[in-house]
């Protein structure tokens, strides 16, 4: 009887593998940049058109490939990076599965140009949907360039799921950002529709790269960390609590040079900042954990975004201890422990009008003021640039409150509070029946300002005043690009 089971054709296997590895243009960028890094490139150029939907080209000046390797590189399970079982547990390269190029080629119009020789002899291979259509000998400097056009042209269902140009671009830029943070010694250029979005020269170290990529102002509020724990090493830059964000997007964590999103690491990071940040706020950091490759399994998912540690607890506790030690060294933990300033109460709703019972209060102390202004460097300074100078003398809170016309139904709640006093020049102690309420005065002040501004913005009447001297804003390249698109 004829067997019902058969081995799938290679081209179909590649497409299936591509389903996991290639989710969107940024996945292609990730794989190609990783290959360039593994090839020892010193300069990497990433070119995109239409957010990568039309074109993704990654060029490097790495080792390149000879003719035979160039052909082999498009085969599935073909790699120069591992050759035995043991190698899988002693990885020193980003790639090892030997399937990225084959997968990408199977779902695109793919061109590989590569040369391994200094004499300028190279090879070009053109493939469509994984089928090689043309090969030529070409003159090329040493290095490799991979061009991926019309991603998912043969998988319409996948193509349909691609997002707007700007969204895909932002994902791709994010990938380049992560790679660039992990490799300050490599120069990176990111170009979109012929426009240079990012140009990073080779740097001597992480701080220089962070300054160039995320902004000098961010670097100013970060602390260098380097903790050697024998089998484990943690190094990088971590934010002082004054520098924090409303999302975890600025927590860049790497394990053995590979960007990863790991639950254990993420938890350890947040645990380290517990008591130091308000709820819903996240630190900023570029953190590298180095450990024996045998202690961590990278082969968890084809995208290699996840890892499994052999001893999760050890890794977790080491990260917490290292970060807390560093913050303690900079007195942040002392501040939090000693003065109780760290856990600031959150203001649940916009403040309501008519709180006339609230008397004159003073502004929060300077430590808080600093914390708030450096909290959102881009946004706050942007608002300041458009609004009149803030009053030198703090307004009575009663006045501020009465300005507020909340659209939510919280009207009356704050108005009925009885003000008992002020604690530590930072908190308002209020009584609501039998309840005692602590209001973070500074957060309240910010919220009122925010609500005022939002209302004015919605009404199209934000007050503007031209500055006598232009304010220089430092934005990372993605924010700058988003601004330019407006
Ligand atoms: N930019 C490059 N420069 C030099 N060699 C390259 C380059 N890109 C790919 N190669 C070669 O082609 C091989 C196949 O690349 P591919 O990305 O498919 O697999 P891999 O990197 O070995 O593993 P993975 O699938 O995990 O990425 C690599 O092992 C490497 O030898
Ligand atoms: Mg690879």
Short mmCIF file of C-alpha atoms and ligand atoms in Angstrom, two decimals:
data_model
loop_
_atom_site.label_atom_id
_atom_site.label_comp_id
_atom_site.label_asym_id
_atom_site.label_seq_id
_atom_site.Cartn_x
_atom_site.Cartn_y
_atom_site.Cartn_z
CA UNK A 1 0.00 0.00 0.00
CA UNK A 2 1.26 3.47 -0.85
CA UNK A 3 2.40 5.44 2.12
CA UNK A 4 0.30 8.47 3.06
CA UNK A 5 3.20 10.24 4.66
CA UNK A 6 5.80 11.99 2.55
CA UNK A 7 8.71 14.33 3.09
CA UNK A 8 7.83 17.89 2.19
CA UNK A 9 9.71 19.61 -0.61
CA UNK A 10 12.56 21.85 0.52
CA UNK A 11 10.89 25.03 -0.75
CA UNK A 12 7.81 24.34 1.35
CA UNK A 13 9.93 23.60 4.44
CA UNK A 14 11.61 26.96 3.96
CA UNK A 15 8.31 28.74 3.76
CA UNK A 16 7.14 27.02 6.92
CA UNK A 17 10.34 28.02 8.70
CA UNK A 18 9.93 31.57 7.39
CA UNK A 19 6.54 31.66 9.09
CA UNK A 20 8.32 31.59 12.42
CA UNK A 21 11.46 33.56 11.71
CA UNK A 22 10.12 36.23 9.36
CA UNK A 23 7.17 38.01 10.84
CA UNK A 24 7.68 41.42 9.29
CA UNK A 25 10.41 43.58 7.68
CA UNK A 26 12.08 44.18 11.03
CA UNK A 27 12.65 40.42 11.42
CA UNK A 28 14.56 40.45 8.15
CA UNK A 29 16.59 43.43 9.32
CA UNK A 30 17.38 41.58 12.53
CA UNK A 31 18.58 38.44 10.78
CA UNK A 32 20.65 40.29 8.19
CA UNK A 33 22.27 42.62 10.70
CA UNK A 34 23.08 39.66 12.95
CA UNK A 35 24.76 37.95 10.02
CA UNK A 36 26.78 41.08 9.34
CA UNK A 37 27.86 41.27 12.98
CA UNK A 38 28.80 37.58 13.00
CA UNK A 39 30.83 38.22 9.85
CA UNK A 40 32.94 40.75 11.79
CA UNK A 41 31.69 43.84 9.97
CA UNK A 42 32.90 47.25 11.11
CA UNK A 43 30.32 49.17 9.07
CA UNK A 44 26.71 48.20 8.49
CA UNK A 45 24.26 50.01 6.25
CA UNK A 46 20.55 49.27 6.42
CA UNK A 47 18.44 50.67 3.60
CA UNK A 48 14.66 50.48 3.57
CA UNK A 49 11.95 51.56 1.21
CA UNK A 50 8.31 51.85 2.21
CA UNK A 51 9.05 50.69 5.74
CA UNK A 52 10.81 47.62 4.32
CA UNK A 53 7.78 46.34 2.41
CA UNK A 54 9.32 47.32 -0.88
CA UNK A 55 13.01 46.94 -0.12
CA UNK A 56 15.35 45.93 2.67
CA UNK A 57 19.03 46.00 1.90
CA UNK A 58 21.75 45.32 4.45
CA UNK A 59 25.36 45.83 3.38
CA UNK A 60 28.45 45.11 5.40
CA UNK A 61 32.20 45.05 5.10
CA UNK A 62 32.58 41.76 6.93
CA UNK A 63 34.27 38.54 5.89
CA UNK A 64 32.09 37.96 2.81
CA UNK A 65 31.66 34.51 1.24
CA UNK A 66 33.36 32.63 -1.52
CA UNK A 67 31.35 31.20 -4.40
CA UNK A 68 30.59 27.86 -2.78
CA UNK A 69 29.57 29.36 0.54
CA UNK A 70 27.39 31.93 -1.20
CA UNK A 71 25.34 29.12 -2.73
CA UNK A 72 25.34 27.05 0.44
CA UNK A 73 24.19 29.99 2.54
CA UNK A 74 20.78 29.82 0.86
CA UNK A 75 20.31 26.17 1.77
CA UNK A 76 18.33 25.29 4.84
CA UNK A 77 20.37 24.10 7.85
CA UNK A 78 23.54 25.43 6.25
CA UNK A 79 25.75 27.35 8.65
CA UNK A 80 29.39 28.10 9.28
CA UNK A 81 28.69 28.80 12.95
CA UNK A 82 28.23 25.42 14.58
CA UNK A 83 29.09 21.88 13.59
CA UNK A 84 28.51 19.65 16.60
CA UNK A 85 26.09 19.08 19.48
CA UNK A 86 28.54 20.61 21.91
CA UNK A 87 28.73 23.81 19.86
CA UNK A 88 25.07 24.40 20.55
CA UNK A 89 25.96 24.89 24.21
CA UNK A 90 29.02 26.99 23.58
CA UNK A 91 27.58 29.61 21.25
CA UNK A 92 29.64 32.67 20.51
CA UNK A 93 27.70 33.87 17.49
CA UNK A 94 24.26 35.37 17.12
CA UNK A 95 23.23 32.92 14.41
CA UNK A 96 23.48 29.13 14.61
CA UNK A 97 20.32 27.68 13.10
CA UNK A 98 21.43 28.04 9.50
CA UNK A 99 18.00 28.90 8.27
CA UNK A 100 17.57 32.67 8.19
CA UNK A 101 18.71 33.29 4.63
CA UNK A 102 16.87 30.27 3.25
CA UNK A 103 13.68 31.38 5.01
CA UNK A 104 13.93 34.99 3.89
CA UNK A 105 14.75 34.00 0.31
CA UNK A 106 11.71 31.72 0.17
CA UNK A 107 9.30 34.61 0.79
CA UNK A 108 10.88 37.42 -1.23
CA UNK A 109 12.77 38.51 -4.32
CA UNK A 110 16.22 38.04 -2.95
CA UNK A 111 19.63 39.16 -4.12
CA UNK A 112 22.89 38.23 -2.44
CA UNK A 113 26.10 39.98 -3.49
CA UNK A 114 29.20 38.88 -1.68
CA UNK A 115 32.95 38.83 -1.94
CA UNK A 116 35.47 37.25 0.39
CA UNK A 117 38.54 38.36 -1.47
CA UNK A 118 40.45 41.58 -1.46
CA UNK A 119 40.92 41.41 -5.23
CA UNK A 120 37.36 42.52 -5.83
CA UNK A 121 35.93 39.32 -7.24
CA UNK A 122 32.43 38.62 -6.02
CA UNK A 123 29.24 36.73 -6.79
CA UNK A 124 25.68 37.71 -7.20
CA UNK A 125 22.80 35.32 -6.73
CA UNK A 126 19.24 36.30 -7.53
CA UNK A 127 16.33 34.18 -6.32
CA UNK A 128 12.56 34.52 -6.38
CA UNK A 129 10.49 32.69 -3.79
CA UNK A 130 13.58 30.61 -3.00
CA UNK A 131 14.27 29.55 -6.60
CA UNK A 132 17.60 30.70 -7.92
CA UNK A 133 17.03 32.58 -11.19
CA UNK A 134 20.40 34.05 -11.97
CA UNK A 135 24.00 33.91 -10.80
CA UNK A 136 26.79 36.16 -12.00
CA UNK A 137 30.36 37.01 -11.22
CA UNK A 138 30.66 40.65 -10.21
CA UNK A 139 33.32 43.07 -9.07
CA UNK A 140 32.82 43.88 -5.38
CA UNK A 141 34.83 45.07 -2.41
CA UNK A 142 35.05 42.52 0.41
CA UNK A 143 31.78 42.17 2.24
CA UNK A 144 28.19 41.24 1.67
CA UNK A 145 25.02 42.92 0.60
CA UNK A 146 21.65 41.23 0.86
CA UNK A 147 18.66 42.75 -0.84
CA UNK A 148 15.13 41.65 -0.03
CA UNK A 149 12.40 43.04 -2.27
CA UNK A 150 8.64 42.61 -2.03
CA UNK A 151 8.63 40.64 1.18
CA UNK A 152 5.81 38.05 1.24
CA UNK A 153 5.06 38.66 -2.45
CA UNK A 154 4.17 34.96 -2.62
CA UNK A 155 2.32 34.90 0.71
CA UNK A 156 -0.52 37.39 0.26
CA UNK A 157 -2.08 36.45 3.58
CA UNK A 158 1.10 37.48 5.37
CA UNK A 159 1.58 40.60 3.33
CA UNK A 160 -1.89 41.73 4.27
CA UNK A 161 -0.86 41.79 7.90
CA UNK A 162 1.95 44.25 7.37
CA UNK A 163 1.27 47.59 8.99
CA UNK A 164 1.64 51.15 7.84
CA UNK A 165 5.00 52.21 6.46
CA UNK A 166 5.73 54.25 9.57
CA UNK A 167 4.93 51.37 11.91
CA UNK A 168 7.10 48.91 10.05
CA UNK A 169 9.87 51.47 9.91
CA UNK A 170 9.65 52.02 13.61
CA UNK A 171 9.99 48.27 14.28
CA UNK A 172 13.00 48.10 12.00
CA UNK A 173 14.58 51.14 13.63
CA UNK A 174 14.05 49.50 16.98
CA UNK A 175 15.97 46.45 15.83
CA UNK A 176 18.86 48.60 14.61
CA UNK A 177 18.83 50.52 17.89
CA UNK A 178 19.23 47.31 19.87
CA UNK A 179 22.02 46.00 17.68
CA UNK A 180 23.78 49.35 17.78
CA UNK A 181 23.62 49.46 21.58
CA UNK A 182 25.21 46.03 21.77
CA UNK A 183 27.97 46.99 19.34
CA UNK A 184 29.34 50.48 19.85
CA UNK A 185 32.46 49.45 17.93
CA UNK A 186 30.44 49.06 14.71
CA UNK A 187 29.21 52.00 12.66
CA UNK A 188 25.54 51.81 11.70
CA UNK A 189 23.57 53.76 9.14
CA UNK A 190 19.86 53.48 8.67
CA UNK A 191 18.32 54.96 5.57
CA UNK A 192 14.64 55.14 4.67
CA UNK A 193 13.34 56.13 1.25
CA UNK A 194 16.75 57.60 0.51
CA UNK A 195 16.82 59.71 3.68
CA UNK A 196 19.36 59.00 6.39
CA UNK A 197 17.57 58.42 9.67
CA UNK A 198 20.43 57.27 11.76
CA UNK A 199 24.13 57.66 11.37
CA UNK A 200 26.27 56.22 14.12
CA UNK A 201 30.00 56.25 13.85
CA UNK A 202 32.21 53.70 15.53
CA UNK A 203 32.48 54.51 19.23
CA UNK A 204 34.91 53.56 21.94
CA UNK A 205 32.24 52.48 24.39
CA UNK A 206 28.65 52.21 25.47
CA UNK A 207 28.24 55.71 26.98
CA UNK A 208 29.24 57.34 23.72
CA UNK A 209 26.84 55.11 21.81
CA UNK A 210 24.01 55.80 24.26
CA UNK A 211 24.63 59.54 23.95
CA UNK A 212 24.54 59.34 20.17
CA UNK A 213 21.53 57.07 20.03
CA UNK A 214 19.32 57.98 22.95
CA UNK A 215 20.56 61.49 23.68
CA UNK A 216 23.13 63.11 25.93
CA UNK A 217 20.50 64.21 28.39
CA UNK A 218 19.52 60.62 28.98
CA UNK A 219 23.10 59.60 29.53
CA UNK A 220 23.47 62.34 32.13
CA UNK A 221 21.00 60.58 34.41
CA UNK A 222 22.45 57.12 34.00
CA UNK A 223 24.96 55.30 36.15
CA UNK A 224 27.62 52.96 34.86
CA UNK A 225 27.47 49.51 36.38
CA UNK A 226 29.94 46.67 36.22
CA UNK A 227 29.50 43.83 38.65
CA UNK A 228 31.56 40.71 38.44
CA UNK A 229 30.07 37.76 40.25
CA UNK A 230 32.49 35.04 39.20
CA UNK A 231 30.37 33.02 36.82
CA UNK A 232 28.15 35.99 36.06
CA UNK A 233 28.91 39.52 35.00
CA UNK A 234 26.48 42.38 34.71
CA UNK A 235 27.51 45.61 33.09
CA UNK A 236 26.03 48.57 31.29
CA UNK A 237 24.20 51.76 32.17
CA UNK A 238 21.21 52.05 34.47
CA UNK A 239 19.01 55.05 35.09
CA UNK A 240 18.89 56.93 38.31
CA UNK A 241 15.26 57.00 39.43
CA UNK A 242 14.86 60.56 38.18
CA UNK A 243 15.04 59.14 34.70
CA UNK A 244 12.06 56.94 34.09
CA UNK A 245 9.47 56.24 31.46
CA UNK A 246 5.84 55.23 31.22
CA UNK A 247 6.70 52.06 29.31
CA UNK A 248 9.36 49.39 29.49
CA UNK A 249 10.54 50.18 25.94
CA UNK A 250 13.76 51.72 27.18
CA UNK A 251 14.84 48.67 29.12
CA UNK A 252 17.36 47.09 26.80
CA UNK A 253 18.62 43.79 28.16
CA UNK A 254 21.16 41.56 26.50
CA UNK A 255 22.37 38.10 27.39
CA UNK A 256 25.77 37.23 25.99
CA UNK A 257 25.45 40.09 23.51
CA UNK A 258 22.02 39.05 22.30
CA UNK A 259 18.98 41.26 22.86
CA UNK A 260 16.40 39.28 24.76
CA UNK A 261 13.02 39.82 26.37
CA UNK A 262 13.10 37.59 29.35
CA UNK A 263 10.64 37.36 32.18
CA UNK A 264 13.28 36.57 34.79
CA UNK A 265 15.51 39.47 33.78
CA UNK A 266 12.59 41.87 33.45
CA UNK A 267 11.30 40.93 36.88
CA UNK A 268 14.73 41.35 38.43
CA UNK A 269 15.08 44.79 36.89
CA UNK A 270 11.72 45.98 38.18
CA UNK A 271 12.38 44.45 41.57
CA UNK A 272 15.61 46.45 41.80
CA UNK A 273 13.71 49.71 41.36
CA UNK A 274 10.85 48.82 43.65
CA UNK A 275 10.32 51.68 46.12
CA UNK A 276 12.20 54.01 43.82
CA UNK A 277 9.69 54.50 41.06
CA UNK A 278 6.02 55.29 41.04
CA UNK A 279 3.69 52.56 39.94
CA UNK A 280 3.53 52.40 36.18
CA UNK A 281 6.95 53.97 35.71
CA UNK A 282 9.92 52.08 34.29
CA UNK A 283 13.65 52.63 34.43
CA UNK A 284 15.86 53.18 31.41
CA UNK A 285 18.80 50.87 30.98
CA UNK A 286 21.17 49.13 28.67
CA UNK A 287 22.21 46.05 30.54
CA UNK A 288 24.46 43.21 29.51
CA UNK A 289 24.50 39.92 31.34
CA UNK A 290 27.42 37.69 30.51
CA UNK A 291 27.55 34.07 31.58
CA UNK A 292 28.91 30.77 30.46
CA UNK A 293 26.94 29.85 27.28
CA UNK A 294 26.41 26.41 28.79
CA UNK A 295 24.30 28.06 31.50
CA UNK A 296 21.77 29.49 29.11
CA UNK A 297 19.73 27.92 26.33
CA UNK A 298 19.09 30.24 23.40
CA UNK A 299 17.46 27.57 21.32
CA UNK A 300 14.01 28.21 22.71
CA UNK A 301 12.35 29.94 19.79
CA UNK A 302 13.47 30.48 16.18
CA UNK A 303 13.55 34.24 16.70
CA UNK A 304 15.96 33.74 19.64
CA UNK A 305 14.19 36.45 21.63
CA UNK A 306 13.79 34.19 24.62
CA UNK A 307 16.31 32.24 26.63
CA UNK A 308 16.17 29.72 29.44
CA UNK A 309 18.62 30.00 32.26
CA UNK A 310 19.83 26.88 33.92
CA UNK A 311 19.64 28.61 37.29
CA UNK A 312 16.97 31.28 37.07
CA UNK A 313 17.07 32.21 40.73
CA UNK A 314 20.79 32.79 40.68
CA UNK A 315 20.52 35.08 37.67
CA UNK A 316 17.54 36.92 39.14
CA UNK A 317 19.14 37.53 42.52
CA UNK A 318 22.44 38.54 40.99
CA UNK A 319 20.75 41.20 38.86
CA UNK A 320 18.75 42.57 41.78
CA UNK A 321 21.77 42.67 44.08
CA UNK A 322 23.99 44.31 41.47
CA UNK A 323 21.55 47.04 40.52
CA UNK A 324 20.56 47.78 44.10
CA UNK A 325 24.20 47.94 45.13
CA UNK A 326 24.87 50.44 42.40
CA UNK A 327 21.87 52.57 43.29
CA UNK A 328 22.81 52.40 46.94
CA UNK A 329 26.28 53.59 46.03
CA UNK A 330 24.69 56.61 44.43
CA UNK A 331 22.54 57.22 47.52
CA UNK A 332 19.28 56.62 45.79
CA UNK A 333 18.33 53.76 48.00
CA UNK A 334 19.28 55.70 51.08
CA UNK A 335 17.02 58.49 49.98
CA UNK A 336 14.20 56.09 49.48
CA UNK A 337 14.73 54.24 52.71
CA UNK A 338 15.58 57.20 54.86
CA UNK A 339 13.16 59.89 53.78
CA UNK A 340 10.29 57.88 52.47
CA UNK A 341 10.15 59.88 49.29
CA UNK A 342 10.22 57.12 46.82
CA UNK A 343 6.74 55.76 46.86
CA UNK A 344 4.68 58.68 45.79
CA UNK A 345 0.96 58.27 45.83
CA UNK A 346 -0.74 58.28 42.48
CA UNK A 347 -3.49 60.66 41.67
CA UNK A 348 -6.35 58.53 40.47
CA UNK A 349 -8.47 61.07 38.59
CA UNK A 350 -8.15 64.57 37.24
CA UNK A 351 -8.70 67.09 39.99
CA UNK A 352 -12.14 68.52 40.28
CA UNK A 353 -13.19 72.11 40.55
CA UNK A 354 -14.38 73.96 43.57
CA UNK A 355 -11.82 72.81 46.12
CA UNK A 356 -11.82 76.10 47.87
CA UNK A 357 -11.18 74.57 51.26
CA UNK A 358 -7.63 73.78 50.20
CA UNK A 359 -5.34 76.43 51.50
CA UNK A 360 -2.15 77.89 50.13
CA UNK A 361 0.57 75.26 49.84
CA UNK A 362 4.16 75.39 48.83
CA UNK A 363 5.79 73.72 45.85
CA UNK A 364 7.61 70.40 46.34
CA UNK A 365 11.30 70.54 47.17
CA UNK A 366 13.91 70.78 44.50
CA UNK A 367 14.72 67.07 44.44
CA UNK A 368 11.20 66.45 43.27
CA UNK A 369 11.25 69.29 40.87
CA UNK A 370 14.32 67.87 39.24
CA UNK A 371 12.73 64.48 39.10
CA UNK A 372 9.73 65.79 37.27
CA UNK A 373 11.49 67.86 34.69
CA UNK A 374 13.88 65.17 33.70
CA UNK A 375 11.04 62.72 33.68
CA UNK A 376 9.95 63.41 30.13
CA UNK A 377 12.77 65.43 28.62
CA UNK A 378 11.38 65.71 25.16
CA UNK A 379 7.76 66.32 26.02
CA UNK A 380 8.17 68.67 28.92
CA UNK A 381 10.73 70.88 27.30
CA UNK A 382 8.56 70.86 24.20
CA UNK A 383 5.61 72.12 26.19
CA UNK A 384 7.71 74.70 27.87
CA UNK A 385 8.81 75.92 24.49
CA UNK A 386 5.23 76.67 23.52
CA UNK A 387 3.78 77.95 26.75
CA UNK A 388 4.40 81.10 28.69
CA UNK A 389 7.00 81.01 31.43
CA UNK A 390 5.75 79.24 34.53
CA UNK A 391 5.16 81.55 37.46
CA UNK A 392 8.17 81.98 39.69
CA UNK A 393 6.01 81.87 42.79
CA UNK A 394 3.92 78.74 43.06
CA UNK A 395 0.22 79.36 42.68
CA UNK A 396 -2.03 78.54 45.59
CA UNK A 397 -3.38 75.08 44.98
CA UNK A 398 -6.91 76.37 45.48
CA UNK A 399 -6.48 78.57 42.43
CA UNK A 400 -5.05 75.77 40.42
CA UNK A 401 -7.85 73.48 41.39
CA UNK A 402 -10.54 75.93 40.51
CA UNK A 403 -9.10 76.22 37.03
CA UNK A 404 -9.76 72.60 36.48
CA UNK A 405 -13.02 71.64 34.76
CA UNK A 406 -12.82 67.90 34.81
CA UNK A 407 -14.90 66.15 32.21
CA UNK A 408 -14.96 62.99 34.26
CA UNK A 409 -17.46 62.38 37.03
CA UNK A 410 -14.89 62.80 39.78
CA UNK A 411 -16.25 66.31 40.44
CA UNK A 412 -16.63 66.88 44.10
CA UNK A 413 -14.28 64.23 45.41
CA UNK A 414 -11.29 66.44 45.92
CA UNK A 415 -13.52 69.33 46.83
CA UNK A 416 -14.88 67.53 49.84
CA UNK A 417 -11.49 66.69 51.25
CA UNK A 418 -10.39 68.47 54.34
CA UNK A 419 -6.80 69.56 54.29
CA UNK A 420 -4.99 68.59 57.50
CA UNK A 421 -1.54 69.75 56.60
CA UNK A 422 1.56 69.11 54.63
CA UNK A 423 4.13 66.40 55.19
CA UNK A 424 7.75 66.80 54.27
CA UNK A 425 6.87 69.64 51.97
CA UNK A 426 5.77 67.01 49.49
CA UNK A 427 2.47 65.46 50.50
CA UNK A 428 -0.88 66.92 51.31
CA UNK A 429 -2.55 65.15 54.19
CA UNK A 430 -6.29 65.19 53.67
CA UNK A 431 -9.22 63.75 55.49
CA UNK A 432 -12.21 62.18 53.81
CA UNK A 433 -14.58 61.03 56.50
CA UNK A 434 -12.63 58.38 58.39
CA UNK A 435 -10.05 58.05 55.64
CA UNK A 436 -6.70 59.71 55.56
CA UNK A 437 -5.45 60.61 52.10
CA UNK A 438 -1.95 61.44 51.03
CA UNK A 439 -1.71 63.44 47.87
CA UNK A 440 1.60 63.76 46.14
CA UNK A 441 1.56 67.47 45.75
CA UNK A 442 3.98 67.57 42.91
CA UNK A 443 2.14 64.93 40.92
CA UNK A 444 -1.08 66.82 41.53
CA UNK A 445 0.49 70.00 40.26
CA UNK A 446 1.70 68.23 37.15
CA UNK A 447 -1.68 66.71 36.55
CA UNK A 448 -3.40 70.05 36.78
CA UNK A 449 -0.94 71.51 34.30
CA UNK A 450 -1.45 68.55 32.02
CA UNK A 451 -5.22 68.76 32.16
CA UNK A 452 -5.14 72.49 31.50
CA UNK A 453 -2.92 71.97 28.52
CA UNK A 454 -4.99 69.10 27.23
CA UNK A 455 -8.16 71.09 27.45
CA UNK A 456 -6.58 74.00 25.67
CA UNK A 457 -5.22 71.66 23.04
CA UNK A 458 -8.61 70.04 22.47
CA UNK A 459 -10.17 73.47 22.19
CA UNK A 460 -7.41 74.43 19.73
CA UNK A 461 -6.32 77.28 21.93
CA UNK A 462 -2.94 76.34 23.37
CA UNK A 463 -1.23 79.55 24.27
CA UNK A 464 1.96 80.03 22.35
CA UNK A 465 4.77 82.43 22.69
CA UNK A 466 7.78 82.68 20.46
CA UNK A 467 10.95 82.20 22.45
CA UNK A 468 13.56 84.88 22.21
CA UNK A 469 16.25 82.23 22.10
CA UNK A 470 15.39 78.92 20.50
CA UNK A 471 15.27 75.96 22.84
CA UNK A 472 17.36 73.04 21.68
CA UNK A 473 15.61 69.73 22.06
CA UNK A 474 17.49 66.49 22.07
CA UNK A 475 15.36 63.76 20.61
CA UNK A 476 16.31 60.28 19.66
CA UNK A 477 16.13 59.74 15.93
CA UNK A 478 12.75 58.03 15.98
CA UNK A 479 11.09 60.85 17.88
CA UNK A 480 12.82 63.37 15.63
CA UNK A 481 11.53 61.56 12.59
CA UNK A 482 8.02 61.33 14.00
CA UNK A 483 8.11 65.09 14.64
CA UNK A 484 9.25 65.80 11.13
CA UNK A 485 6.41 63.72 9.76
CA UNK A 486 3.87 65.93 11.54
N1 LIG B 1 26.65 39.02 5.87
C1 LIG B 1 27.31 37.86 5.84
N2 LIG B 1 28.66 37.82 5.71
C2 LIG B 1 29.32 36.66 5.67
N3 LIG B 1 28.73 35.45 5.73
C3 LIG B 1 27.40 35.41 5.83
C4 LIG B 1 26.62 36.60 5.88
N4 LIG B 1 25.33 36.26 5.98
C5 LIG B 1 25.30 34.91 6.01
N5 LIG B 1 26.53 34.40 5.93
C6 LIG B 1 26.89 32.98 5.93
O1 LIG B 1 25.74 32.26 5.55
C7 LIG B 1 25.42 31.30 6.55
C8 LIG B 1 23.92 31.16 6.61
O2 LIG B 1 23.33 32.33 7.15
P1 LIG B 1 21.97 32.22 7.95
O3 LIG B 1 21.64 33.51 8.51
O4 LIG B 1 20.98 31.57 7.05
O5 LIG B 1 22.30 31.17 9.09
P2 LIG B 1 23.12 31.39 10.43
O6 LIG B 1 23.44 32.79 10.63
O7 LIG B 1 24.26 30.43 10.41
O8 LIG B 1 22.06 30.90 11.50
P3 LIG B 1 20.65 31.58 11.84
O9 LIG B 1 19.62 30.94 11.01
O10 LIG B 1 20.49 31.27 13.28
O11 LIG B 1 20.78 33.01 11.53
C9 LIG B 1 26.04 31.81 7.81
O12 LIG B 1 26.36 30.73 8.69
C10 LIG B 1 27.30 32.50 7.30
O13 LIG B 1 28.35 31.58 7.12
MG1 LIG B 2 21.98 34.25 10.55
#
